[in-house]
Amino acid sequence: MKDMDLADIAGEAVEHVLTYTGGHTRRVYVTPIETPYPHGKLIVSRTDTQGIITQCNPSFVEMSGYCEAELIGQPHCLLRHPDMPAAAFRDLWKTVQAGQQWHGYVKNLRKDGGHYWVYATVVPNVRDGKIVGFTSVRREPSREKVALAEAQYQEMRGS
Amino acid sequence: MTINFTVSPSFPNERISDWYIFNTWLQRALSLPIHLELYNSFGAQRAAIAEGKVDLIYANPFDASLLVREKGFRAIARPEGPPDEMVVITGTDSPAREIRDLQPGTRLACSDDPCVNTVGRILLEPANLGGDNIVEHRRETYIQVARELLRGEADIGFLPVEAFEGFSPLIRRDLRALVTSELHVIRHVFLVGPALAERSEELTALLLSMHESDKGRGILEALGARRWLPVQHEDVEFMIDIISTLNQ
C-alpha cells in the first residue's frame, strides 16, 4: 500500500505512520475535516478473505475520495484512520473469521486526509459452508453514538 | 399436482386482477395447474411460507432471504427497473425538516412490510430513534399510513417510494419526504421452490422471453414492468448478505 500523497490533501494535515498487522507501514496525512454522511445512503463493499477490496458501490467511492480503480485490489485498511485503535480491527477480524457478524462505529480516512464516521456491519460471505469473503455495509450513525465511540477509542489509544 | 403461487403484498391494490391475468398466462404456458393466493398481509404470507404452502413467489427482498437460505428456493428473474427504495414521510406542516429534527416520542405510522420497516428504522438511527422511544401505529395498507399523517394522528410514516409516488396529487399535496433511501442494492425477485425445481430452467426461459410477445408485453406493462431480467445466484446471495446486516 502506497503512502498518502501530500498533493491529494485538502487543508492543514498532521503526519502519522500506521503499522498494520504483518508489520508493514504506511505514511498518512490527517486533517480535522469531517465529510457528513449522505442521508439515506448505504456504503457497501466486499473483500476477499485477505481483506482485499473486490467490489464497492458508488457511495463507497464517493465517500472515500478515491476513484474506483484506485480502490479495487487494495487492502480495506487503506481507509484506516490513525484515531481508530488497532484493537477494534483485531476484534473485527477475529469475529468475522469465526463466521459471525461484527458491528461498530468506525472513523474512516479519506484520500484527502479528512474523515467520515459510519456505523459498520461486517458479515462473512458463506458459500457451501466456506467463508469466501466479507461484505461490509455502513450506515449513518447518530452524533451522540459517534461522540461515545470517539471517547472510547481515545481511551483505548491511551491518549 | 397444483402449484401454489403468491406475490408479496407490497403491490398496489389495482394490480390484483393483473396478477391473476399473469397467473393464467403462466398456467397456459407451463400447462400446469397453478393456484394464485394473494395474502392481504405480510404476516399471513409468512405463515403460508412457514407451512410450506408456497411453491412460486414474487418476493420482497426480506422474504427472498428466508426462502433462499432456509427453504431451498432459487431466484430466477427480477423485473427491469429501479431497485426497491423507501421514504420516510411527514405532513407538509411538520416542523421537522430532516430526520435529526425528530424527537423521542415521535408517532410512526407503518404497514407490516418487513422491508420498508427495516430500512425505515435504519433511516431513523441518526436521530437516536428506535423501538424504545417511538410510538408505532401499525396499519394494514399504505394508504392508511398516509391517512394517519393527514389526520395528524402520526408524525412520520414509512412507505415504499412506489406507493408514495402512486398516491393522488390530493393526498401527496399535504405530505412530503423527510428522507428517501438510496440503497440501490435490494430488489423483489421471482423465486422457484423445490417442488418446481425440475422445471425452473423452462420457467426462467419463459419469463425472460415474456416481453417478446404482444400478450406477454401487455401483461408486464399492466404489472408496471417492461421485462424480466436474469439474476445470478451469487447476486442474490450478495443481496441476502447485505440484508442480514440491516437487522443489526
mmCIF file of C-alpha atoms in Angstrom:
data_model
loop_
_atom_site.group_PDB
_atom_site.id
_atom_site.type_symbol
_atom_site.label_atom_id
_atom_site.label_comp_id
_atom_site.label_asym_id
_atom_site.label_seq_id
_atom_site.Cartn_x
_atom_site.Cartn_y
_atom_site.Cartn_z
ATOM 1 C CA MET A 1 0.000 0.000 0.000
ATOM 2 C CA LYS A 2 1.463 3.329 -1.056
ATOM 3 C CA ASP A 3 1.977 6.262 1.299
ATOM 4 C CA MET A 4 -0.581 9.049 1.004
ATOM 5 C CA ASP A 5 0.407 11.839 -1.340
ATOM 6 C CA LEU A 6 0.568 15.326 0.179
ATOM 7 C CA ALA A 7 -0.652 16.678 -3.155
ATOM 8 C CA ASP A 8 -4.025 14.979 -2.510
ATOM 9 C CA ILE A 9 -4.510 16.521 0.926
ATOM 10 C CA ALA A 10 -7.059 19.286 1.419
ATOM 11 C CA GLY A 11 -6.167 21.578 4.331
ATOM 12 C CA GLU A 12 -3.541 21.521 7.045
ATOM 13 C CA ALA A 13 -2.521 17.965 7.846
ATOM 14 C CA VAL A 14 -0.714 16.050 10.568
ATOM 15 C CA GLU A 15 1.557 13.181 9.515
ATOM 16 C CA HIS A 16 1.228 9.705 11.047
ATOM 17 C CA VAL A 17 2.884 6.390 10.300
ATOM 18 C CA LEU A 18 0.441 3.494 10.639
ATOM 19 C CA THR A 19 1.688 -0.015 11.338
ATOM 20 C CA TYR A 20 -0.610 -2.791 10.138
ATOM 21 C CA THR A 21 -0.887 -6.449 11.056
ATOM 22 C CA GLY A 22 2.094 -8.136 9.474
ATOM 23 C CA GLY A 23 4.360 -5.208 10.268
ATOM 24 C CA HIS A 24 4.084 -3.142 7.088
ATOM 25 C CA THR A 25 3.710 0.597 7.465
ATOM 26 C CA ARG A 26 2.061 3.492 5.645
ATOM 27 C CA ARG A 27 2.555 7.231 5.936
ATOM 28 C CA VAL A 28 -0.795 9.026 6.161
ATOM 29 C CA TYR A 29 -1.802 12.678 6.441
ATOM 30 C CA VAL A 30 -4.777 13.647 8.541
ATOM 31 C CA THR A 31 -6.845 16.832 8.583
ATOM 32 C CA PRO A 32 -9.666 17.612 11.034
ATOM 33 C CA ILE A 33 -12.198 17.983 8.211
ATOM 34 C CA GLU A 34 -15.233 15.703 8.503
ATOM 35 C CA THR A 35 -17.358 14.844 5.471
ATOM 36 C CA PRO A 36 -21.009 14.436 6.561
ATOM 37 C CA TYR A 37 -22.583 11.065 5.918
ATOM 38 C CA PRO A 38 -25.025 11.326 2.965
ATOM 39 C CA HIS A 39 -28.579 10.882 4.315
ATOM 40 C CA GLY A 40 -30.427 7.771 3.157
ATOM 41 C CA LYS A 41 -27.437 6.013 1.616
ATOM 42 C CA LEU A 42 -25.649 2.759 2.359
ATOM 43 C CA ILE A 43 -21.933 2.355 1.762
ATOM 44 C CA VAL A 44 -21.281 -1.198 0.592
ATOM 45 C CA SER A 45 -18.092 -3.077 -0.197
ATOM 46 C CA ARG A 46 -16.841 -6.627 -0.452
ATOM 47 C CA THR A 47 -13.410 -8.041 0.189
ATOM 48 C CA ASP A 48 -11.791 -11.416 -0.297
ATOM 49 C CA THR A 49 -10.742 -13.422 2.756
ATOM 50 C CA GLN A 50 -7.495 -11.407 2.938
ATOM 51 C CA GLY A 51 -9.330 -8.076 3.173
ATOM 52 C CA ILE A 52 -8.607 -7.021 -0.417
ATOM 53 C CA ILE A 53 -11.423 -4.898 -1.899
ATOM 54 C CA THR A 54 -13.161 -6.753 -4.741
ATOM 55 C CA GLN A 55 -16.345 -4.693 -5.150
ATOM 56 C CA CYS A 56 -17.718 -1.364 -3.913
ATOM 57 C CA ASN A 57 -20.769 0.761 -4.581
ATOM 58 C CA PRO A 58 -20.835 4.413 -5.753
ATOM 59 C CA SER A 59 -21.383 5.701 -2.178
ATOM 60 C CA PHE A 60 -18.220 3.913 -1.048
ATOM 61 C CA VAL A 61 -16.242 5.531 -3.868
ATOM 62 C CA GLU A 62 -17.755 8.970 -3.273
ATOM 63 C CA MET A 63 -17.089 8.982 0.483
ATOM 64 C CA SER A 64 -13.561 7.566 0.251
ATOM 65 C CA GLY A 65 -12.408 10.304 -2.131
ATOM 66 C CA TYR A 66 -10.638 7.720 -4.314
ATOM 67 C CA CYS A 67 -11.784 6.596 -7.744
ATOM 68 C CA GLU A 68 -12.998 3.012 -8.089
ATOM 69 C CA ALA A 69 -9.856 1.868 -9.931
ATOM 70 C CA GLU A 70 -7.733 3.077 -7.010
ATOM 71 C CA LEU A 71 -9.824 1.027 -4.568
ATOM 72 C CA ILE A 72 -10.324 -2.343 -6.257
ATOM 73 C CA GLY A 73 -7.422 -4.641 -5.432
ATOM 74 C CA GLN A 74 -6.312 -2.570 -2.433
ATOM 75 C CA PRO A 75 -6.476 -3.722 1.190
ATOM 76 C CA HIS A 76 -9.519 -2.389 3.020
ATOM 77 C CA CYS A 77 -7.180 -0.854 5.633
ATOM 78 C CA LEU A 78 -6.480 1.838 3.014
ATOM 79 C CA LEU A 79 -9.297 3.672 4.821
ATOM 80 C CA ARG A 80 -7.934 3.148 8.309
ATOM 81 C CA HIS A 81 -7.768 6.353 10.316
ATOM 82 C CA PRO A 82 -4.987 6.709 12.914
ATOM 83 C CA ASP A 83 -7.626 7.585 15.547
ATOM 84 C CA MET A 84 -9.040 4.055 15.274
ATOM 85 C CA PRO A 85 -7.434 1.735 17.831
ATOM 86 C CA ALA A 86 -5.823 -1.379 16.367
ATOM 87 C CA ALA A 87 -7.735 -3.460 18.931
ATOM 88 C CA ALA A 88 -11.045 -2.559 17.260
ATOM 89 C CA PHE A 89 -9.883 -4.058 13.948
ATOM 90 C CA ARG A 90 -8.373 -7.096 15.681
ATOM 91 C CA ASP A 91 -11.806 -7.704 17.225
ATOM 92 C CA LEU A 92 -13.450 -7.238 13.833
ATOM 93 C CA TRP A 93 -11.217 -9.801 12.104
ATOM 94 C CA LYS A 94 -11.434 -12.290 14.958
ATOM 95 C CA THR A 95 -15.244 -12.054 14.888
ATOM 96 C CA VAL A 96 -15.831 -12.355 11.145
ATOM 97 C CA GLN A 97 -13.206 -15.067 10.659
ATOM 98 C CA ALA A 98 -15.121 -17.060 13.270
ATOM 99 C CA GLY A 99 -18.149 -16.783 10.952
ATOM 100 C CA GLN A 100 -20.014 -14.133 12.961
ATOM 101 C CA GLN A 101 -21.213 -10.610 12.251
ATOM 102 C CA TRP A 102 -19.298 -7.625 13.626
ATOM 103 C CA HIS A 103 -20.692 -4.175 14.077
ATOM 104 C CA GLY A 104 -19.346 -0.956 15.451
ATOM 105 C CA TYR A 105 -18.676 2.717 14.887
ATOM 106 C CA VAL A 106 -15.750 3.458 12.602
ATOM 107 C CA LYS A 107 -13.897 6.626 11.671
ATOM 108 C CA ASN A 108 -12.636 6.223 8.104
ATOM 109 C CA LEU A 109 -9.780 8.126 6.461
ATOM 110 C CA ARG A 110 -10.406 9.784 3.096
ATOM 111 C CA LYS A 111 -7.908 10.215 0.301
ATOM 112 C CA ASP A 112 -7.864 13.976 1.023
ATOM 113 C CA GLY A 113 -6.894 13.417 4.686
ATOM 114 C CA GLY A 114 -10.392 14.132 6.001
ATOM 115 C CA HIS A 115 -12.677 11.569 7.605
ATOM 116 C CA TYR A 116 -16.248 10.297 7.875
ATOM 117 C CA TRP A 117 -17.979 8.317 10.608
ATOM 118 C CA VAL A 118 -20.101 5.270 9.921
ATOM 119 C CA TYR A 119 -21.944 2.542 11.746
ATOM 120 C CA ALA A 120 -20.480 -0.542 10.105
ATOM 121 C CA THR A 121 -21.677 -4.126 9.974
ATOM 122 C CA VAL A 122 -19.388 -6.772 8.511
ATOM 123 C CA VAL A 123 -20.661 -10.236 7.592
ATOM 124 C CA PRO A 124 -18.803 -13.258 6.330
ATOM 125 C CA ASN A 125 -19.949 -14.451 2.880
ATOM 126 C CA VAL A 126 -20.553 -18.143 3.479
ATOM 127 C CA ARG A 127 -20.932 -20.272 0.333
ATOM 128 C CA ASP A 128 -21.244 -24.052 0.549
ATOM 129 C CA GLY A 129 -20.189 -23.855 4.177
ATOM 130 C CA LYS A 130 -16.982 -21.909 3.494
ATOM 131 C CA ILE A 131 -16.131 -18.258 4.087
ATOM 132 C CA VAL A 132 -15.260 -16.849 0.662
ATOM 133 C CA GLY A 133 -15.068 -13.172 1.578
ATOM 134 C CA PHE A 134 -16.671 -10.429 3.642
ATOM 135 C CA THR A 135 -19.366 -7.829 2.976
ATOM 136 C CA SER A 136 -19.326 -4.549 4.835
ATOM 137 C CA VAL A 137 -22.370 -2.284 4.986
ATOM 138 C CA ARG A 138 -22.117 1.166 6.587
ATOM 139 C CA ARG A 139 -24.948 3.470 7.511
ATOM 140 C CA GLU A 140 -25.398 6.911 9.040
ATOM 141 C CA PRO A 141 -24.676 6.999 12.779
ATOM 142 C CA SER A 142 -26.179 9.366 15.333
ATOM 143 C CA ARG A 143 -23.877 12.142 16.542
ATOM 144 C CA GLU A 144 -24.361 11.001 20.156
ATOM 145 C CA LYS A 145 -23.141 7.486 19.329
ATOM 146 C CA VAL A 146 -20.186 8.923 17.412
ATOM 147 C CA ALA A 147 -19.242 11.067 20.417
ATOM 148 C CA LEU A 148 -19.337 7.996 22.677
ATOM 149 C CA ALA A 149 -17.237 5.944 20.234
ATOM 150 C CA GLU A 150 -14.745 8.788 19.875
ATOM 151 C CA ALA A 151 -14.277 8.957 23.654
ATOM 152 C CA GLN A 152 -13.960 5.180 23.912
ATOM 153 C CA TYR A 153 -11.375 4.970 21.120
ATOM 154 C CA GLN A 154 -9.382 7.798 22.645
ATOM 155 C CA GLU A 155 -9.288 5.879 25.917
ATOM 156 C CA MET A 156 -8.271 2.675 24.126
ATOM 157 C CA ARG A 157 -5.386 4.506 22.456
ATOM 158 C CA GLY A 158 -4.356 5.754 25.914
ATOM 159 C CA SER A 159 -4.201 9.390 24.873
ATOM 160 C CA MET B 1 -50.235 -31.572 -8.596
ATOM 161 C CA THR B 2 -51.333 -27.972 -8.110
ATOM 162 C CA ILE B 3 -48.587 -25.402 -7.695
ATOM 163 C CA ASN B 4 -49.152 -22.579 -5.222
ATOM 164 C CA PHE B 5 -48.085 -19.155 -6.393
ATOM 165 C CA THR B 6 -48.128 -15.943 -4.388
ATOM 166 C CA VAL B 7 -46.988 -12.354 -4.691
ATOM 167 C CA SER B 8 -45.503 -10.157 -1.982
ATOM 168 C CA PRO B 9 -48.371 -7.942 -0.704
ATOM 169 C CA SER B 10 -46.329 -4.799 -1.481
ATOM 170 C CA PHE B 11 -48.037 -4.233 -4.858
ATOM 171 C CA PRO B 12 -50.856 -1.678 -5.293
ATOM 172 C CA ASN B 13 -54.441 -2.986 -4.957
ATOM 173 C CA GLU B 14 -55.334 -2.000 -8.504
ATOM 174 C CA ARG B 15 -52.883 -4.636 -9.761
ATOM 175 C CA ILE B 16 -54.704 -7.577 -8.130
ATOM 176 C CA SER B 17 -56.528 -8.508 -11.335
ATOM 177 C CA ASP B 18 -53.285 -8.123 -13.331
ATOM 178 C CA TRP B 19 -51.590 -10.730 -11.147
ATOM 179 C CA TYR B 20 -54.487 -13.114 -11.831
ATOM 180 C CA ILE B 21 -54.026 -12.487 -15.560
ATOM 181 C CA PHE B 22 -50.302 -13.176 -15.152
ATOM 182 C CA ASN B 23 -51.140 -16.432 -13.376
ATOM 183 C CA THR B 24 -53.487 -17.514 -16.179
ATOM 184 C CA TRP B 25 -50.742 -16.784 -18.711
ATOM 185 C CA LEU B 26 -48.251 -18.781 -16.626
ATOM 186 C CA GLN B 27 -50.581 -21.772 -16.266
ATOM 187 C CA ARG B 28 -51.187 -21.927 -20.020
ATOM 188 C CA ALA B 29 -47.520 -21.501 -20.882
ATOM 189 C CA LEU B 30 -46.446 -24.252 -18.500
ATOM 190 C CA SER B 31 -49.565 -26.437 -18.980
ATOM 191 C CA LEU B 32 -49.656 -26.743 -15.233
ATOM 192 C CA PRO B 33 -52.414 -26.011 -12.703
ATOM 193 C CA ILE B 34 -51.227 -23.037 -10.643
ATOM 194 C CA HIS B 35 -53.259 -21.602 -7.814
ATOM 195 C CA LEU B 36 -52.627 -17.913 -7.104
ATOM 196 C CA GLU B 37 -53.159 -16.937 -3.486
ATOM 197 C CA LEU B 38 -52.820 -13.240 -2.695
ATOM 198 C CA TYR B 39 -52.405 -12.661 1.032
ATOM 199 C CA ASN B 40 -53.602 -9.391 2.486
ATOM 200 C CA SER B 41 -50.711 -9.049 4.922
ATOM 201 C CA PHE B 42 -47.020 -9.885 5.091
ATOM 202 C CA GLY B 43 -47.690 -11.851 8.268
ATOM 203 C CA ALA B 44 -50.274 -14.087 6.580
ATOM 204 C CA GLN B 45 -47.908 -14.697 3.701
ATOM 205 C CA ARG B 46 -45.025 -15.513 6.052
ATOM 206 C CA ALA B 47 -47.290 -18.034 7.825
ATOM 207 C CA ALA B 48 -48.124 -19.676 4.483
ATOM 208 C CA ILE B 49 -44.419 -19.872 3.647
ATOM 209 C CA ALA B 50 -43.697 -21.451 7.028
ATOM 210 C CA GLU B 51 -46.441 -24.043 6.407
ATOM 211 C CA GLY B 52 -44.945 -24.948 3.017
ATOM 212 C CA LYS B 53 -47.928 -23.579 1.100
ATOM 213 C CA VAL B 54 -45.830 -21.626 -1.402
ATOM 214 C CA ASP B 55 -44.051 -23.086 -4.451
ATOM 215 C CA LEU B 56 -43.633 -19.994 -6.601
ATOM 216 C CA ILE B 57 -43.361 -16.432 -5.359
ATOM 217 C CA TYR B 58 -42.647 -12.924 -6.479
ATOM 218 C CA ALA B 59 -40.992 -11.999 -3.207
ATOM 219 C CA ASN B 60 -39.793 -8.904 -1.453
ATOM 220 C CA PRO B 61 -36.061 -8.975 -0.660
ATOM 221 C CA PHE B 62 -36.557 -9.932 3.001
ATOM 222 C CA ASP B 63 -38.774 -12.923 2.261
ATOM 223 C CA ALA B 64 -36.405 -13.868 -0.570
ATOM 224 C CA SER B 65 -33.614 -14.115 2.019
ATOM 225 C CA LEU B 66 -35.605 -16.539 4.114
ATOM 226 C CA LEU B 67 -36.738 -18.598 1.122
ATOM 227 C CA VAL B 68 -33.290 -18.913 -0.461
ATOM 228 C CA ARG B 69 -31.288 -19.539 2.694
ATOM 229 C CA GLU B 70 -33.770 -21.680 4.621
ATOM 230 C CA LYS B 71 -36.297 -23.149 2.202
ATOM 231 C CA GLY B 72 -34.224 -24.114 -0.829
ATOM 232 C CA PHE B 73 -35.821 -21.616 -3.235
ATOM 233 C CA ARG B 74 -33.881 -20.250 -6.206
ATOM 234 C CA ALA B 75 -34.161 -16.740 -7.646
ATOM 235 C CA ILE B 76 -34.617 -16.860 -11.410
ATOM 236 C CA ALA B 77 -35.619 -13.358 -12.512
ATOM 237 C CA ARG B 78 -36.227 -9.773 -11.487
ATOM 238 C CA PRO B 79 -38.136 -7.002 -13.205
ATOM 239 C CA GLU B 80 -36.145 -4.436 -15.139
ATOM 240 C CA GLY B 81 -36.217 -1.109 -13.369
ATOM 241 C CA PRO B 82 -35.049 0.695 -10.284
ATOM 242 C CA PRO B 83 -34.326 -1.196 -7.052
ATOM 243 C CA ASP B 84 -36.636 -1.099 -4.010
ATOM 244 C CA GLU B 85 -36.362 2.124 -2.021
ATOM 245 C CA MET B 86 -38.474 3.582 0.761
ATOM 246 C CA VAL B 87 -39.361 7.006 2.043
ATOM 247 C CA VAL B 88 -39.935 8.493 5.476
ATOM 248 C CA ILE B 89 -42.805 10.938 5.050
ATOM 249 C CA THR B 90 -44.252 13.660 7.205
ATOM 250 C CA GLY B 91 -47.010 16.250 6.895
ATOM 251 C CA THR B 92 -46.204 19.425 4.971
ATOM 252 C CA ASP B 93 -46.852 21.444 8.134
ATOM 253 C CA SER B 94 -44.466 19.350 10.275
ATOM 254 C CA PRO B 95 -41.680 21.380 11.920
ATOM 255 C CA ALA B 96 -39.188 18.577 11.123
ATOM 256 C CA ARG B 97 -37.024 19.428 8.127
ATOM 257 C CA GLU B 98 -34.732 16.401 8.432
ATOM 258 C CA ILE B 99 -34.534 13.151 10.399
ATOM 259 C CA ARG B 100 -32.356 14.673 13.131
ATOM 260 C CA ASP B 101 -35.164 17.102 13.970
ATOM 261 C CA LEU B 102 -37.351 14.211 15.165
ATOM 262 C CA GLN B 103 -37.709 13.824 18.911
ATOM 263 C CA PRO B 104 -38.281 10.868 21.274
ATOM 264 C CA GLY B 105 -41.986 10.072 21.380
ATOM 265 C CA THR B 106 -42.351 10.515 17.609
ATOM 266 C CA ARG B 107 -45.516 8.766 16.407
ATOM 267 C CA LEU B 108 -44.778 6.437 13.496
ATOM 268 C CA ALA B 109 -47.385 5.024 11.117
ATOM 269 C CA CYS B 110 -46.271 1.962 9.169
ATOM 270 C CA SER B 111 -47.570 -1.173 7.496
ATOM 271 C CA ASP B 112 -46.247 -4.660 8.280
ATOM 272 C CA ASP B 113 -43.927 -4.552 5.232
ATOM 273 C CA PRO B 114 -40.693 -6.003 6.679
ATOM 274 C CA CYS B 115 -38.503 -4.438 4.020
ATOM 275 C CA VAL B 116 -39.840 -0.928 4.335
ATOM 276 C CA ASN B 117 -39.890 -1.071 8.134
ATOM 277 C CA THR B 118 -36.318 -2.335 8.479
ATOM 278 C CA VAL B 119 -34.900 0.279 6.139
ATOM 279 C CA GLY B 120 -37.097 2.957 7.735
ATOM 280 C CA ARG B 121 -35.730 2.158 11.192
ATOM 281 C CA ILE B 122 -32.183 2.486 9.857
ATOM 282 C CA LEU B 123 -33.058 5.906 8.495
ATOM 283 C CA LEU B 124 -34.263 6.942 11.983
ATOM 284 C CA GLU B 125 -30.978 5.953 13.674
ATOM 285 C CA PRO B 126 -29.273 9.339 13.121
ATOM 286 C CA ALA B 127 -31.992 10.793 15.407
ATOM 287 C CA ASN B 128 -31.388 8.053 18.009
ATOM 288 C CA LEU B 129 -34.938 6.861 17.472
ATOM 289 C CA GLY B 130 -35.742 3.192 17.852
ATOM 290 C CA GLY B 131 -38.254 0.733 19.235
ATOM 291 C CA ASP B 132 -37.973 2.094 22.787
ATOM 292 C CA ASN B 133 -38.678 5.756 22.069
ATOM 293 C CA ILE B 134 -41.116 5.849 19.161
ATOM 294 C CA VAL B 135 -44.842 5.163 19.257
ATOM 295 C CA GLU B 136 -45.717 2.792 16.442
ATOM 296 C CA HIS B 137 -49.142 2.680 14.775
ATOM 297 C CA ARG B 138 -49.424 -0.435 12.583
ATOM 298 C CA ARG B 139 -51.823 -0.078 9.660
ATOM 299 C CA GLU B 140 -52.896 -2.640 7.092
ATOM 300 C CA THR B 141 -52.283 -0.640 3.933
ATOM 301 C CA TYR B 142 -50.001 2.109 2.687
ATOM 302 C CA ILE B 143 -52.939 4.438 2.120
ATOM 303 C CA GLN B 144 -53.938 4.005 5.779
ATOM 304 C CA VAL B 145 -50.395 5.028 6.706
ATOM 305 C CA ALA B 146 -50.807 8.216 4.674
ATOM 306 C CA ARG B 147 -54.219 8.891 6.252
ATOM 307 C CA GLU B 148 -52.712 8.713 9.764
ATOM 308 C CA LEU B 149 -50.438 11.583 8.813
ATOM 309 C CA LEU B 150 -53.134 13.574 7.067
ATOM 310 C CA ARG B 151 -55.343 13.325 10.177
ATOM 311 C CA GLY B 152 -52.452 14.396 12.404
ATOM 312 C CA GLU B 153 -52.522 11.062 14.247
ATOM 313 C CA ALA B 154 -48.892 10.269 13.331
ATOM 314 C CA ASP B 155 -45.789 12.433 12.887
ATOM 315 C CA ILE B 156 -43.990 10.291 10.331
ATOM 316 C CA GLY B 157 -44.795 7.325 8.101
ATOM 317 C CA PHE B 158 -42.847 4.602 6.291
ATOM 318 C CA LEU B 159 -43.769 3.864 2.672
ATOM 319 C CA PRO B 160 -42.232 2.264 -0.394
ATOM 320 C CA VAL B 161 -41.259 5.012 -2.835
ATOM 321 C CA GLU B 162 -43.523 3.458 -5.467
ATOM 322 C CA ALA B 163 -46.556 3.646 -3.148
ATOM 323 C CA PHE B 164 -45.833 7.268 -2.174
ATOM 324 C CA GLU B 165 -45.397 8.319 -5.782
ATOM 325 C CA GLY B 166 -48.564 6.443 -6.722
ATOM 326 C CA PHE B 167 -50.790 8.481 -4.380
ATOM 327 C CA SER B 168 -53.140 11.012 -5.935
ATOM 328 C CA PRO B 169 -51.977 14.643 -6.074
ATOM 329 C CA LEU B 170 -54.679 15.402 -3.490
ATOM 330 C CA ILE B 171 -53.015 13.130 -0.923
ATOM 331 C CA ARG B 172 -49.441 13.990 -1.828
ATOM 332 C CA ARG B 173 -50.174 17.720 -1.571
ATOM 333 C CA ASP B 174 -50.192 17.535 2.228
ATOM 334 C CA LEU B 175 -47.251 15.135 2.589
ATOM 335 C CA ARG B 176 -43.535 15.464 2.000
ATOM 336 C CA ALA B 177 -40.471 13.221 2.143
ATOM 337 C CA LEU B 178 -38.093 13.706 5.075
ATOM 338 C CA VAL B 179 -35.587 11.281 3.594
ATOM 339 C CA THR B 180 -35.608 8.750 0.774
ATOM 340 C CA SER B 181 -33.399 5.692 0.918
ATOM 341 C CA GLU B 182 -30.715 5.275 -1.734
ATOM 342 C CA LEU B 183 -29.618 1.736 -1.054
ATOM 343 C CA HIS B 184 -29.508 0.601 -4.701
ATOM 344 C CA VAL B 185 -28.973 -2.985 -3.615
ATOM 345 C CA ILE B 186 -32.261 -4.680 -2.739
ATOM 346 C CA ARG B 187 -34.943 -5.822 -5.150
ATOM 347 C CA HIS B 188 -38.008 -8.010 -5.497
ATOM 348 C CA VAL B 189 -37.200 -11.304 -7.201
ATOM 349 C CA PHE B 190 -39.130 -14.197 -8.715
ATOM 350 C CA LEU B 191 -38.359 -17.428 -6.858
ATOM 351 C CA VAL B 192 -38.937 -21.078 -7.611
ATOM 352 C CA GLY B 193 -39.332 -23.545 -4.779
ATOM 353 C CA PRO B 194 -38.154 -27.156 -4.584
ATOM 354 C CA ALA B 195 -41.474 -28.521 -5.916
ATOM 355 C CA LEU B 196 -40.815 -26.885 -9.292
ATOM 356 C CA ALA B 197 -37.025 -27.217 -9.296
ATOM 357 C CA GLU B 198 -37.070 -29.592 -12.270
ATOM 358 C CA ARG B 199 -38.904 -27.030 -14.388
ATOM 359 C CA SER B 200 -37.004 -23.947 -13.231
ATOM 360 C CA GLU B 201 -34.970 -23.640 -16.465
ATOM 361 C CA GLU B 202 -38.151 -23.796 -18.548
ATOM 362 C CA LEU B 203 -39.814 -21.240 -16.293
ATOM 363 C CA THR B 204 -36.770 -18.941 -16.436
ATOM 364 C CA ALA B 205 -36.737 -19.045 -20.246
ATOM 365 C CA LEU B 206 -40.456 -18.321 -20.276
ATOM 366 C CA LEU B 207 -40.151 -15.241 -18.064
ATOM 367 C CA LEU B 208 -37.069 -13.890 -19.831
ATOM 368 C CA SER B 209 -38.815 -14.031 -23.208
ATOM 369 C CA MET B 210 -42.199 -12.843 -21.921
ATOM 370 C CA HIS B 211 -41.765 -9.319 -23.346
ATOM 371 C CA GLU B 212 -41.229 -10.689 -26.852
ATOM 372 C CA SER B 213 -44.939 -11.421 -27.441
ATOM 373 C CA ASP B 214 -47.683 -8.784 -27.547
ATOM 374 C CA LYS B 215 -49.685 -10.680 -24.957
ATOM 375 C CA GLY B 216 -46.732 -11.079 -22.578
ATOM 376 C CA ARG B 217 -45.672 -7.459 -23.018
ATOM 377 C CA GLY B 218 -49.202 -6.275 -22.255
ATOM 378 C CA ILE B 219 -49.319 -8.265 -19.015
ATOM 379 C CA LEU B 220 -45.917 -6.965 -17.965
ATOM 380 C CA GLU B 221 -46.939 -3.372 -18.657
ATOM 381 C CA ALA B 222 -50.070 -3.815 -16.558
ATOM 382 C CA LEU B 223 -47.829 -5.001 -13.711
ATOM 383 C CA GLY B 224 -45.608 -1.934 -14.106
ATOM 384 C CA ALA B 225 -42.652 -3.756 -15.686
ATOM 385 C CA ARG B 226 -41.045 -3.811 -19.124
ATOM 386 C CA ARG B 227 -39.341 -7.184 -18.974
ATOM 387 C CA TRP B 228 -37.829 -9.777 -16.689
ATOM 388 C CA LEU B 229 -34.057 -9.860 -16.351
ATOM 389 C CA PRO B 230 -31.979 -12.864 -15.328
ATOM 390 C CA VAL B 231 -30.463 -12.972 -11.859
ATOM 391 C CA GLN B 232 -27.255 -14.732 -10.971
ATOM 392 C CA HIS B 233 -27.360 -16.866 -7.868
ATOM 393 C CA GLU B 234 -24.332 -15.028 -6.446
ATOM 394 C CA ASP B 235 -26.068 -11.644 -6.919
ATOM 395 C CA VAL B 236 -28.940 -12.900 -4.786
ATOM 396 C CA GLU B 237 -26.558 -14.318 -2.173
ATOM 397 C CA PHE B 238 -24.846 -10.912 -2.049
ATOM 398 C CA MET B 239 -28.213 -9.167 -1.611
ATOM 399 C CA ILE B 240 -29.021 -11.560 1.225
ATOM 400 C CA ASP B 241 -25.660 -10.852 2.895
ATOM 401 C CA ILE B 242 -26.456 -7.132 2.734
ATOM 402 C CA ILE B 243 -29.964 -7.648 4.114
ATOM 403 C CA SER B 244 -28.528 -9.632 7.015
ATOM 404 C CA THR B 245 -26.548 -6.540 8.057
ATOM 405 C CA LEU B 246 -29.664 -4.368 8.145
ATOM 406 C CA ASN B 247 -31.189 -6.175 11.099
ATOM 407 C CA GLN B 248 -28.204 -5.342 13.316
#
